[in-house]
Coordinates of C-alpha atoms and ligand atoms in Angstrom, one line a residue:
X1 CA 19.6 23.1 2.6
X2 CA 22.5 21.8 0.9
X3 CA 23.6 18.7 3.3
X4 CA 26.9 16.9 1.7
X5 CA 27.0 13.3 2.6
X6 CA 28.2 12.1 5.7
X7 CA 31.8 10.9 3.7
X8 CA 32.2 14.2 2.8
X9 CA 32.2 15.4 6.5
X10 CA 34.6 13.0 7.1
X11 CA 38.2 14.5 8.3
X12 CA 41.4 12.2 8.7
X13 CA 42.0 10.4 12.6
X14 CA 38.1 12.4 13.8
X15 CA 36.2 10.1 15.9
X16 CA 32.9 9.6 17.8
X17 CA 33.7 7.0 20.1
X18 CA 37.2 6.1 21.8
X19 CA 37.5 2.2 22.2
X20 CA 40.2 0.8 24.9
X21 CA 42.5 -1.8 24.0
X22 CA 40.1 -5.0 24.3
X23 CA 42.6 -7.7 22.7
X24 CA 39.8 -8.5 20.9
X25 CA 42.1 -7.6 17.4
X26 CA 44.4 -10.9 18.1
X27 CA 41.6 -13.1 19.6
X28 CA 39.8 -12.3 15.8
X29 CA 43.3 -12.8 13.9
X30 CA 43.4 -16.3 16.0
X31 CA 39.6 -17.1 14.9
X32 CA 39.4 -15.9 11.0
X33 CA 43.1 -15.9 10.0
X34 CA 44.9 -12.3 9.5
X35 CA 43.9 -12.5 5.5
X36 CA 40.3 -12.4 5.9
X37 CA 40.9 -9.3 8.6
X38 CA 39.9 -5.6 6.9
X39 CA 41.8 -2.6 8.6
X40 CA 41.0 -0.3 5.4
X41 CA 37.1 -0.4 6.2
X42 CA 36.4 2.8 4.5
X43 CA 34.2 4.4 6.8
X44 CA 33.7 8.3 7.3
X45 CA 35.6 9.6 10.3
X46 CA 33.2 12.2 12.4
X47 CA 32.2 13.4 15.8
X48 CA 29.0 12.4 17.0
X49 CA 27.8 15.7 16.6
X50 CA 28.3 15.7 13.0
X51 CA 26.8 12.3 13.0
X52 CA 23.7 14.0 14.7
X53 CA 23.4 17.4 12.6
X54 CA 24.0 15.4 9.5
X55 CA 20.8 13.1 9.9
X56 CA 19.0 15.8 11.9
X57 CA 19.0 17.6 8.7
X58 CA 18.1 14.8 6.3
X59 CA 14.8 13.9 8.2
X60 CA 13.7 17.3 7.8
X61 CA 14.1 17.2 4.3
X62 CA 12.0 14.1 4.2
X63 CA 8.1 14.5 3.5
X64 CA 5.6 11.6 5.7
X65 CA 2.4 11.7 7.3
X66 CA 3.6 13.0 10.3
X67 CA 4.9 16.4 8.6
X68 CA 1.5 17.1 6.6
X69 CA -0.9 16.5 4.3
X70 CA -0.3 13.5 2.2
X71 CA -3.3 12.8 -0.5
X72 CA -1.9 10.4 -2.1
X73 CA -4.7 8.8 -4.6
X74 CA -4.9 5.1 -3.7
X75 CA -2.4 4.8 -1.0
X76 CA -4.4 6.0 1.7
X77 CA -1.9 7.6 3.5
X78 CA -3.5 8.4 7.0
X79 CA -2.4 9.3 10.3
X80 CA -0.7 6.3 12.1
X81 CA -1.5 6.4 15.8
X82 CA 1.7 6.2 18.0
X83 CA -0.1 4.3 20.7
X84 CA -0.3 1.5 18.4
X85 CA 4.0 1.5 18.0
X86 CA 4.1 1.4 21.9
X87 CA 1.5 -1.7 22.0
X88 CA 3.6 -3.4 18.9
X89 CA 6.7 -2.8 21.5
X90 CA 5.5 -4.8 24.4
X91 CA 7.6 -7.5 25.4
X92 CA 4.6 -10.2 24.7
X93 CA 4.6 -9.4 21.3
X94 CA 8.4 -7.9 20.4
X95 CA 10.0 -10.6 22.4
X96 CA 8.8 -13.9 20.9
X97 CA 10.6 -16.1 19.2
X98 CA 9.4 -17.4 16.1
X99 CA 9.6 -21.3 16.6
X100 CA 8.5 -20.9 20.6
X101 CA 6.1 -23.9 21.1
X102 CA 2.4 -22.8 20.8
X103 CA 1.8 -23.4 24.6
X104 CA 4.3 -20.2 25.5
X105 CA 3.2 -18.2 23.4
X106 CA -0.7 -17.9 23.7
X107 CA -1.2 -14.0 24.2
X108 CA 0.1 -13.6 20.2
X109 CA -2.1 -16.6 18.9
X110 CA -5.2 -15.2 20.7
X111 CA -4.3 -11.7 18.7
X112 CA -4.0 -13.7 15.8
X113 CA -7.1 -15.8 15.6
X114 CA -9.3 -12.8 16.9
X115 CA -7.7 -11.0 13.8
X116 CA -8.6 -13.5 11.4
X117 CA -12.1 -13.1 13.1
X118 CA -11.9 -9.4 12.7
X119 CA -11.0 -10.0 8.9
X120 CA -14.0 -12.2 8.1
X121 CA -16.4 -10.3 9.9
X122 CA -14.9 -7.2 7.7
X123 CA -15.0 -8.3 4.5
X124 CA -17.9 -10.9 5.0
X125 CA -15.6 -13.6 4.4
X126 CA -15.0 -17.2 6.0
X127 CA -11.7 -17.8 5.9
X128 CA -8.2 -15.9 6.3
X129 CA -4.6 -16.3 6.1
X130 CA -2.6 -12.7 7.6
X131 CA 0.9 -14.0 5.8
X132 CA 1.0 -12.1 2.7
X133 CA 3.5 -8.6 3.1
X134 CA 1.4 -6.4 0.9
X135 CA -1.6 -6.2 -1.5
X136 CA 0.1 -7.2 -4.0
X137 CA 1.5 -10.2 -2.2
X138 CA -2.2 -10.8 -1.2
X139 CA -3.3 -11.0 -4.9
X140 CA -0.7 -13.1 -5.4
X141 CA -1.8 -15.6 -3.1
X142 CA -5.7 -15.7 -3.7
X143 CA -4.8 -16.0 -7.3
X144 CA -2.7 -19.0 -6.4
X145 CA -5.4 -20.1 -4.3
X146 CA -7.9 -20.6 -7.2
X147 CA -5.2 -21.8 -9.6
X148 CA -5.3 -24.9 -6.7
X149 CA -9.2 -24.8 -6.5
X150 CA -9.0 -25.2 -10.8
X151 CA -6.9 -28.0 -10.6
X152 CA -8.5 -30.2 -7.5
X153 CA -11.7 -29.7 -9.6
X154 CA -10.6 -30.8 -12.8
X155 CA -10.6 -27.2 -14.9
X156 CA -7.2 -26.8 -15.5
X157 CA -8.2 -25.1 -19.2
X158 CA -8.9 -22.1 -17.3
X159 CA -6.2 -20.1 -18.5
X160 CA -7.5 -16.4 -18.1
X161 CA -8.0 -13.6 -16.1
X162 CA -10.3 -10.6 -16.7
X163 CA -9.3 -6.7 -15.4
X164 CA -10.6 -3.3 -15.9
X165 CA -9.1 -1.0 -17.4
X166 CA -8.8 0.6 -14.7
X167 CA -7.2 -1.4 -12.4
X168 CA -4.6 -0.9 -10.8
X169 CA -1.2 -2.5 -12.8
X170 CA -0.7 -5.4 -9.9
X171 CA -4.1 -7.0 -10.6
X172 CA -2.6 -7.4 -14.5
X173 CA 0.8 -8.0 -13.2
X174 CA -0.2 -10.6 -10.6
X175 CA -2.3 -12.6 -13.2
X176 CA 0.3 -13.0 -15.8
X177 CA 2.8 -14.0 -12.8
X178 CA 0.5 -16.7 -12.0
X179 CA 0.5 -17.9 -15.8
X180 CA -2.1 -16.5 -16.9
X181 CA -3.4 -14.3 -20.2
X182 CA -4.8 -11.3 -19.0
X183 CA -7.6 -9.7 -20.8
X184 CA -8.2 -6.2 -20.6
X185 CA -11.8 -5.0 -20.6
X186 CA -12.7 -1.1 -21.3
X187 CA -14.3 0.8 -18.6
X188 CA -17.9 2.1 -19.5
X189 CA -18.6 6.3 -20.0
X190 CA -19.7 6.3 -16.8
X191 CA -16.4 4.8 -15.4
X192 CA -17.7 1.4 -14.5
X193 CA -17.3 -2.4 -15.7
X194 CA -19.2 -2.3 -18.8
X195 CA -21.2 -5.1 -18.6
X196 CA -21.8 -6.0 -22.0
X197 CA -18.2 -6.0 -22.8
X198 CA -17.8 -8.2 -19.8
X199 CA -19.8 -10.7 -20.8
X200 CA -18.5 -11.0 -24.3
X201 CA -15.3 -11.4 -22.6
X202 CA -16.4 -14.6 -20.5
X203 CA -15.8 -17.8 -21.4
X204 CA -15.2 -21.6 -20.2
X205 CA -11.2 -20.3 -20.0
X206 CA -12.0 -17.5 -17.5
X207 CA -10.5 -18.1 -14.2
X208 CA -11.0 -15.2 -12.8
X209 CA -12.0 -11.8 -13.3
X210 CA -10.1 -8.7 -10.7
X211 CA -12.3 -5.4 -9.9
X212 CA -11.5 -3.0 -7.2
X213 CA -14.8 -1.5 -5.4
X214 CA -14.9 1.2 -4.8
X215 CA -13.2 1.2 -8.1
X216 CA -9.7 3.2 -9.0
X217 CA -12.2 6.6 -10.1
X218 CA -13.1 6.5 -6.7
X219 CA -16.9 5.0 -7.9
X220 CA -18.8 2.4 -6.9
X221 CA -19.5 -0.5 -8.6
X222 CA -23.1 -0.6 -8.2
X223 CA -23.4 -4.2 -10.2
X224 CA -21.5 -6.0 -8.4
X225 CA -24.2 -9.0 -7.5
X226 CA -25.2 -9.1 -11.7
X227 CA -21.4 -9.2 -12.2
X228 CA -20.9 -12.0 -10.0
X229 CA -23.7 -13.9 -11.5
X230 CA -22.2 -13.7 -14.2
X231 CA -19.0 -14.4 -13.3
X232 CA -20.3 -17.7 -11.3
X233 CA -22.6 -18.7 -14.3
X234 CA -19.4 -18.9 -16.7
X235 CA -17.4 -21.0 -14.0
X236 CA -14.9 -18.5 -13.3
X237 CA -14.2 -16.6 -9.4
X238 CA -15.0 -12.8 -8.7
X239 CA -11.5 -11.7 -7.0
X240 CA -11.8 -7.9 -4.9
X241 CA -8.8 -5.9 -4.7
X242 CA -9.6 -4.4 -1.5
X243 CA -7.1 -1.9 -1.3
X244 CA -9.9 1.1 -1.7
X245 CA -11.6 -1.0 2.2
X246 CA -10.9 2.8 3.7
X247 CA -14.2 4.0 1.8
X248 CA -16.6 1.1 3.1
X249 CA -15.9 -0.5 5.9
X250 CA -18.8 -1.0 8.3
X251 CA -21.2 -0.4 5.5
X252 CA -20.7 -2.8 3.0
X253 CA -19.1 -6.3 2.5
X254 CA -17.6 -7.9 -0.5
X255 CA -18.5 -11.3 0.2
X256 CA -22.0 -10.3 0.7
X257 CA -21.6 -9.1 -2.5
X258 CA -20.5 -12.0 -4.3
X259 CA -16.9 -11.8 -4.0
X260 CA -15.2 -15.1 -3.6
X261 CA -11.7 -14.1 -2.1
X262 CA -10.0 -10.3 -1.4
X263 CA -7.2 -8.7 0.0
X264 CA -6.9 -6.2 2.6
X265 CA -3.9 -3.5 3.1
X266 CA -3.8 -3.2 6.7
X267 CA -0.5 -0.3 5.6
X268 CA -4.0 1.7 4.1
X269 CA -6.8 1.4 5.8
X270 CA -5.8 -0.4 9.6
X271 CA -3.4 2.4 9.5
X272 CA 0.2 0.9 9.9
X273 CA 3.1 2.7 8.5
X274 CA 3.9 2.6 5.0
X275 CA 5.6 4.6 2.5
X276 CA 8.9 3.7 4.1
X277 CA 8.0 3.8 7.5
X278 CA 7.8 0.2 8.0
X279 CA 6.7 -3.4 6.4
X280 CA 3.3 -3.6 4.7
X281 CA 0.4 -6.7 5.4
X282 CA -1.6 -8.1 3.0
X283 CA -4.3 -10.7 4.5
X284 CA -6.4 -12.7 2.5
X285 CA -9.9 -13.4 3.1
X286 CA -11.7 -16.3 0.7
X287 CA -15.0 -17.8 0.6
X288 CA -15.3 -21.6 2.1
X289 CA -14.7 -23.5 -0.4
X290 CA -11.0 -22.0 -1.0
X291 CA -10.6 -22.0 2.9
X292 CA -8.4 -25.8 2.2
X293 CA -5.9 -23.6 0.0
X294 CA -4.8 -21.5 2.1
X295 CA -0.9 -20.9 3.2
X296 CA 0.2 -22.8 6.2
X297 CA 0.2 -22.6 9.0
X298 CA -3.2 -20.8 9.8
X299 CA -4.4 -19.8 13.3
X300 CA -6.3 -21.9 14.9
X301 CA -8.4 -23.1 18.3
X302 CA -9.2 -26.0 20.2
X303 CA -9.5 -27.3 23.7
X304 CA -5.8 -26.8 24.9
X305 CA -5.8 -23.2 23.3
X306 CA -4.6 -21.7 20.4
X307 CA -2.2 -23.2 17.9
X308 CA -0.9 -23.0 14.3
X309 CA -2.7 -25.7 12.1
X310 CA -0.4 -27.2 9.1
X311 CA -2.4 -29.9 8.4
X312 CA -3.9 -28.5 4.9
X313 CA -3.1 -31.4 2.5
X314 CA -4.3 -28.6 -0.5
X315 CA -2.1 -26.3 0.7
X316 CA -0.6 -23.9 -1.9
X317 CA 2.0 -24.0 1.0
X318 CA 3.6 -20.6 3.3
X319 CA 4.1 -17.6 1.1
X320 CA 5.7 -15.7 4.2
X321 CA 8.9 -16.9 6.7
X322 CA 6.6 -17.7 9.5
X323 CA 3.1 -16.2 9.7
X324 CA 3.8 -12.7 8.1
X325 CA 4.9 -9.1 9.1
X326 CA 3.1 -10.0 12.6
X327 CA 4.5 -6.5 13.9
X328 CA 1.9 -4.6 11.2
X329 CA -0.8 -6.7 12.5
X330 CA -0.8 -6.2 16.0
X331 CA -1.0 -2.4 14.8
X332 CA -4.1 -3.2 12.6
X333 CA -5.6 -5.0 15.9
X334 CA -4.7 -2.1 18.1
X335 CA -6.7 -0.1 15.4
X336 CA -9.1 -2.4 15.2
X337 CA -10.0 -2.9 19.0
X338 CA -9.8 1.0 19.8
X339 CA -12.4 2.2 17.2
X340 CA -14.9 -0.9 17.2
X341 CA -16.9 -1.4 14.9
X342 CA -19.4 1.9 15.0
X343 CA -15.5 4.1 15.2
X344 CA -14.3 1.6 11.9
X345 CA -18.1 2.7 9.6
X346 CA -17.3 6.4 11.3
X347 CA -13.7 6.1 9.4
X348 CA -15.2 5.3 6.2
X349 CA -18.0 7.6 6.6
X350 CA -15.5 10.2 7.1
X351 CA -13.2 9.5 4.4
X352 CA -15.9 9.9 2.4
X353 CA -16.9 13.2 3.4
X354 CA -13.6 14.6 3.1
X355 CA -13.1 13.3 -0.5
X356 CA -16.3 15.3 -1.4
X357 CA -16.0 18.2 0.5
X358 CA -12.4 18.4 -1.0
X359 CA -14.1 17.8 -4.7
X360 CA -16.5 20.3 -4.4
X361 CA -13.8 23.1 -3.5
X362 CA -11.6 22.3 -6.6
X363 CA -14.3 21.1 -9.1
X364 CA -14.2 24.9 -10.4
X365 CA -10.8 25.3 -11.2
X366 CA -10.1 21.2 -12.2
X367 CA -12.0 19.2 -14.8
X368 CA -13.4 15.8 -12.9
X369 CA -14.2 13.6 -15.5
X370 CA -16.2 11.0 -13.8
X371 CA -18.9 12.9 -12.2
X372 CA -19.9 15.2 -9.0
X373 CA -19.7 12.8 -6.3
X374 CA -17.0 10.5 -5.5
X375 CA -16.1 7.6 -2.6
X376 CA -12.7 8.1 -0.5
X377 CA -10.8 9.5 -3.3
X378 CA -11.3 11.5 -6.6
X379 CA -10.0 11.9 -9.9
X380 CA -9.5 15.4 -11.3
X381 CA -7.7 16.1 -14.7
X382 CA -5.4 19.1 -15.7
X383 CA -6.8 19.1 -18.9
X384 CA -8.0 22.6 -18.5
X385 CA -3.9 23.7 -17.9
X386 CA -2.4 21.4 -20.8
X387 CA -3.0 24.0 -23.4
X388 CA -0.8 26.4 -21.2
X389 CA 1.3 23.8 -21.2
X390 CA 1.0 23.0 -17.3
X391 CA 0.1 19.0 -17.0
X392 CA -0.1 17.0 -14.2
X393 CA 3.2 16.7 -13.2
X394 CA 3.9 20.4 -13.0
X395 CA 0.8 21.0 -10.8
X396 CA 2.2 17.9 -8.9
X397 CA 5.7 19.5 -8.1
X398 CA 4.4 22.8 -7.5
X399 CA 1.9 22.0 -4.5
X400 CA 5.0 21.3 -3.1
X401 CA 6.4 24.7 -2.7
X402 CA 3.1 24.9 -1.5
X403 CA 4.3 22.0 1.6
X404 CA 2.0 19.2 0.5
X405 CA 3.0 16.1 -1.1
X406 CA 1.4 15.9 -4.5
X407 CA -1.5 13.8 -5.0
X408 CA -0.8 10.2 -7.3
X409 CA -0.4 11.2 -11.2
X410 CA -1.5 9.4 -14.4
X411 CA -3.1 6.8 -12.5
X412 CA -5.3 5.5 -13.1
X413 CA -4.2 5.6 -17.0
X414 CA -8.2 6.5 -18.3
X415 CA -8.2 9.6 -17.8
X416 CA -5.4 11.7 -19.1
X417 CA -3.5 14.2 -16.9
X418 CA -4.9 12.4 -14.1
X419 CA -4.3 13.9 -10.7
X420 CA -6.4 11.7 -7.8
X421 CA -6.5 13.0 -4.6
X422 CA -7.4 10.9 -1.3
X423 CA -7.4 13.0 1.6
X424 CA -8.7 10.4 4.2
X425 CA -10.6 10.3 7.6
X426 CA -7.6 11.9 9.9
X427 CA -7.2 15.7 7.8
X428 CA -9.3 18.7 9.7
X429 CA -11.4 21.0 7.8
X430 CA -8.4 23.2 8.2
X431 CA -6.1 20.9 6.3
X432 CA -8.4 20.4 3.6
X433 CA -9.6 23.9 2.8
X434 CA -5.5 24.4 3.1
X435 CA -4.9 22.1 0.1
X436 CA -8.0 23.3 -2.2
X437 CA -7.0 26.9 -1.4
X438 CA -3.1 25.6 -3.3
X439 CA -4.2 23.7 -6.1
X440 CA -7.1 26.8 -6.7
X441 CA -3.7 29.0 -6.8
X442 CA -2.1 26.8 -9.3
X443 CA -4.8 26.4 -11.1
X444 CA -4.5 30.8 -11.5
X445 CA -0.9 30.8 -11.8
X446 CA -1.4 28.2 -14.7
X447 CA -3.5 30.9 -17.1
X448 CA -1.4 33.9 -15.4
X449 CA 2.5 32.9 -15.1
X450 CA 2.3 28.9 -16.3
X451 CA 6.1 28.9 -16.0
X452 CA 6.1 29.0 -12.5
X453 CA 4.5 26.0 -12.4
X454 CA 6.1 24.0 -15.3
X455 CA 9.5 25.3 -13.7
X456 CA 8.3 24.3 -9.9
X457 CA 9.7 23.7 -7.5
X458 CA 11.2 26.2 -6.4
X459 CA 12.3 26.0 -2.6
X460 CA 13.8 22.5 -2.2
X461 CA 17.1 21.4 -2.0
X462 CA 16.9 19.5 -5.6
X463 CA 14.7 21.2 -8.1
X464 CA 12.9 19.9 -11.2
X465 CA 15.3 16.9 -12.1
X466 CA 15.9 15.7 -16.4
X467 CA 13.2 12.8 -15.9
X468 CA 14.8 11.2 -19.0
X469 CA 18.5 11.4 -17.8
X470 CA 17.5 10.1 -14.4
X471 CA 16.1 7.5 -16.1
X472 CA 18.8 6.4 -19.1
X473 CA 21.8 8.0 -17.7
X474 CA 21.8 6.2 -14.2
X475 CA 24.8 7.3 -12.0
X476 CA 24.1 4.3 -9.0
X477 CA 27.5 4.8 -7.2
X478 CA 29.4 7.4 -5.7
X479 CA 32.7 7.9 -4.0
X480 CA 34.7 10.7 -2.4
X481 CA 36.1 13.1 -4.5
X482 CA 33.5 12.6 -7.9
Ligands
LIG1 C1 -2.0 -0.1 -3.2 C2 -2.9 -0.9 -4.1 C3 -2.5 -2.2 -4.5 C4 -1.2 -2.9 -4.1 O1 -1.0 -2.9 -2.8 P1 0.5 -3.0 -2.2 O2 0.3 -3.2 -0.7 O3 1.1 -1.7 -2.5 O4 1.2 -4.1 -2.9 C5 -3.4 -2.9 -5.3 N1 -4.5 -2.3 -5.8 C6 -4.8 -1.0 -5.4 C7 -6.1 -0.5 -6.0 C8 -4.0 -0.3 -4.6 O5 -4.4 1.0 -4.3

């Protein structure tokens, strides 16, 4: 498949469409003035069947969720049902405008209250704004939240934020975004916040401190109600990254656990599209206290109905045009309402299952560093291939001659040669033993012909790129004829 661009098809005074005379040329020349007129729009000239075999061919080159197995680590990449895209289509949702007055619009305020509901029943929360446009928009927001809460009560000195070393780079990123020094602590032997090191760390300038549970090994934090003690006892605010929701929902909750605010990524585990198929949605949900902070407007209810609230005088003020990506949540509340709560614990339970069962079949031929059992997602090594000199990203582009897209690489940075696989709730036992069966293979082919891995892959239409030159020796632009 070697598909030039769609310029390239393009032959001289070829056309798609035939336009009659409209007179619409000198009504224009009349309106903007014949200078600020183009005729030399340089567009390529093709028949709509070119048009048609030209992208025809493209998508099939493409890789989503709907073509196969997708484990990548931390993304949660499961299926999206299509129901949910014909429910976000209806006219009562699609066909809103923005700045209708509250009373017209009820049927999308009920969504989005009982969505908020939904969100602080899930995470144990009690209060929740659905504006932010991704996790990382979400962290964003609750960290700007308790930057508020620090100055209405006075601690303004509270100038840093504590992360694993194993969390993932927006929880660093967001914290130094907000202002503040970000203080790296090192993950224990067995993968989890190390305690002591934490409470060295601590201080009267801690504002916060970030942990993901389940964590980015794919472990549990199983201290979480010590750490917050902690946490709380030094002044500061226990922040969840919930991006890793997939591998506990139903069974436990972060603010029963001591969490004061989280995210959720409704593109992960309320399975909207992501990974170019669409917008992501990032909701926060924060303890009571923090509930005054919140972006504007929120959801609300009273007598006459539902209706957005803007009177939060301790606003941090709207961190979304209008109330967020609303399309991605009335996906997540199509998700939501069609599993119920026993279908959303039987999604984590399952996730959970398949990340093991998927462990245990690859566990012989991959080093897993942090132990036998994992969450929704685990992190194997290619330590074992290195000395062949197969890492990571060779096994990487070799499953996909093998039609799977590779799991996430070098992430999380602890463990070297990382390779973490999350296969999620929506992959059959076929699928699964269909992936271990390919990275077993590798795994041979690495001790018996290593450079048909480190040369993979092999039958797509670009192979193994110069990572270096793609990276200093941009070429951004292109034009006919280079
Ligand atoms: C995906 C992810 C994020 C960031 O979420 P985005 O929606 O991509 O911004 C943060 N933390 C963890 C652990 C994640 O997996």
């Amino acid at each position: 498949m070697n598909e030039p661009t769609i310029f390239e098809r393009s032959v001289s005074g070829r056309t798609g469409v035939y336009f009659q005379e409209s007179g619409l040329d000198s009504t224009m020349t009349q309106i903007l003035g014949e200078e600020n007129l183009r005729h030399d729009l340089p567009l390529p000239e093709v028949s709509q069947v070119d048009v048609i075999r030209h992208y025809t061919r493209l998508s099939a080159m493409n890789y989503g969720v709907d073509s196969g197995f997708y484990p990548l680590g931390s993304c949660t990449m499961k299926y999206n049902p299509k129901i949910h895209e014909e429910i976000a289509a209806m006219p009562g949702f699609s066909r809103l405008h923005p700045n209708q007055q509250a009373e017209s619009c009820q049927g999308i305020l009920r969504m989005l209250f009982e969505m908020q509901c939904f969100v602080q029943e899930i995470t144990g929360m009690d209060a929740v704004t659905l504006q932010p446009a991704a996790g990382a928009h979400g962290e964003l927001t609750a960290l700007m939240v308790f930057k508020r809460h620090f100055e209405r009560v006075g601690e303004r000195h509270r100038r840093i934020v504590i992360v694993p070393d194993s969390s993932h780079g927006t929880n660093p990123a967001t914290a130094a975004r907000c202002g503040y020094e970000v203080i790296q602590i090192t993950s224990g032997t067995d993968g989890r916040v190390d305690i002591a090191r934490l409470r060295e760390q601590l201080s009267d300038e801690t504002a916060a401190v970030m942990l993901t549970n389940p964590n980015t090994l794919g472990l549990f934090e199983t201290q979480i109600a010590e750490i917050a003690d902690l946490v709380h006892k030094a002044g500061a605010l226990l922040y969840c990254d919930g991006a890793n929701m997939n591998a506990i929902m139903g069974i436990h909750r972060p603010g029963d656990a001591g969490f004061d605010a989280m995210h959720l990524n409704l593109h992960k585990t309320f399975s909207t599209p992501h990974g170019g198929g669409g917008p992501g949605s990032g909701p926060i949900a924060v303890k009571d206290f923090l509930a005054s902070y919140l972006p504007v407007p929120v959801v609300a209810q009273n007598e006459d109905g539902y209706y957005l609230n803007y009177d939060l005088p301790d606003s941090i003020g709207a961190v979304h045009s209008f109330y967020g990506n609303i399309g991605m949540i009335v996906r997540a509340f199509a998700y939501i309402i069609s599993l119920g709560a026993n279908g959303l614990r039987e999604v984590s339970e399952n996730a959970v299952l398949n990340a093991n069962y998927l462990l245990s079949k690859v566990s012989d031929s991959y080093e897993v560093p942090y132990g036998t059992k994992c969450m929704h997602e685990f992190v194997a090594s290619a330590v074992r291939q290195k000395p062949r000199g197969v890492k990571a990203l060779d096994i990487a582009k070799r499953l996909i001659d093998f039609g799977f897209h590779p799991p996430t690489i070098y992430f999380p940075l602890i463990v070297p040669e990382a390779l973490m696989v999350e296969p999620t709730e929506t992959e059959s036992i076929e699928s699964l033993n269909a992936f271990a069966d390919a990275l077993n293979a590798i795994a041979k082919e690495a001790e018996v012909s290593p450079e048909m891995v480190t040369s993979a892959p092999h039958h797509t239409p670009v192979g193994r790129l110069n990572e270096a030159a793609a990276a200093r020796n941009m070429e951004l632009t292109w034009t006919v004829g280079d």
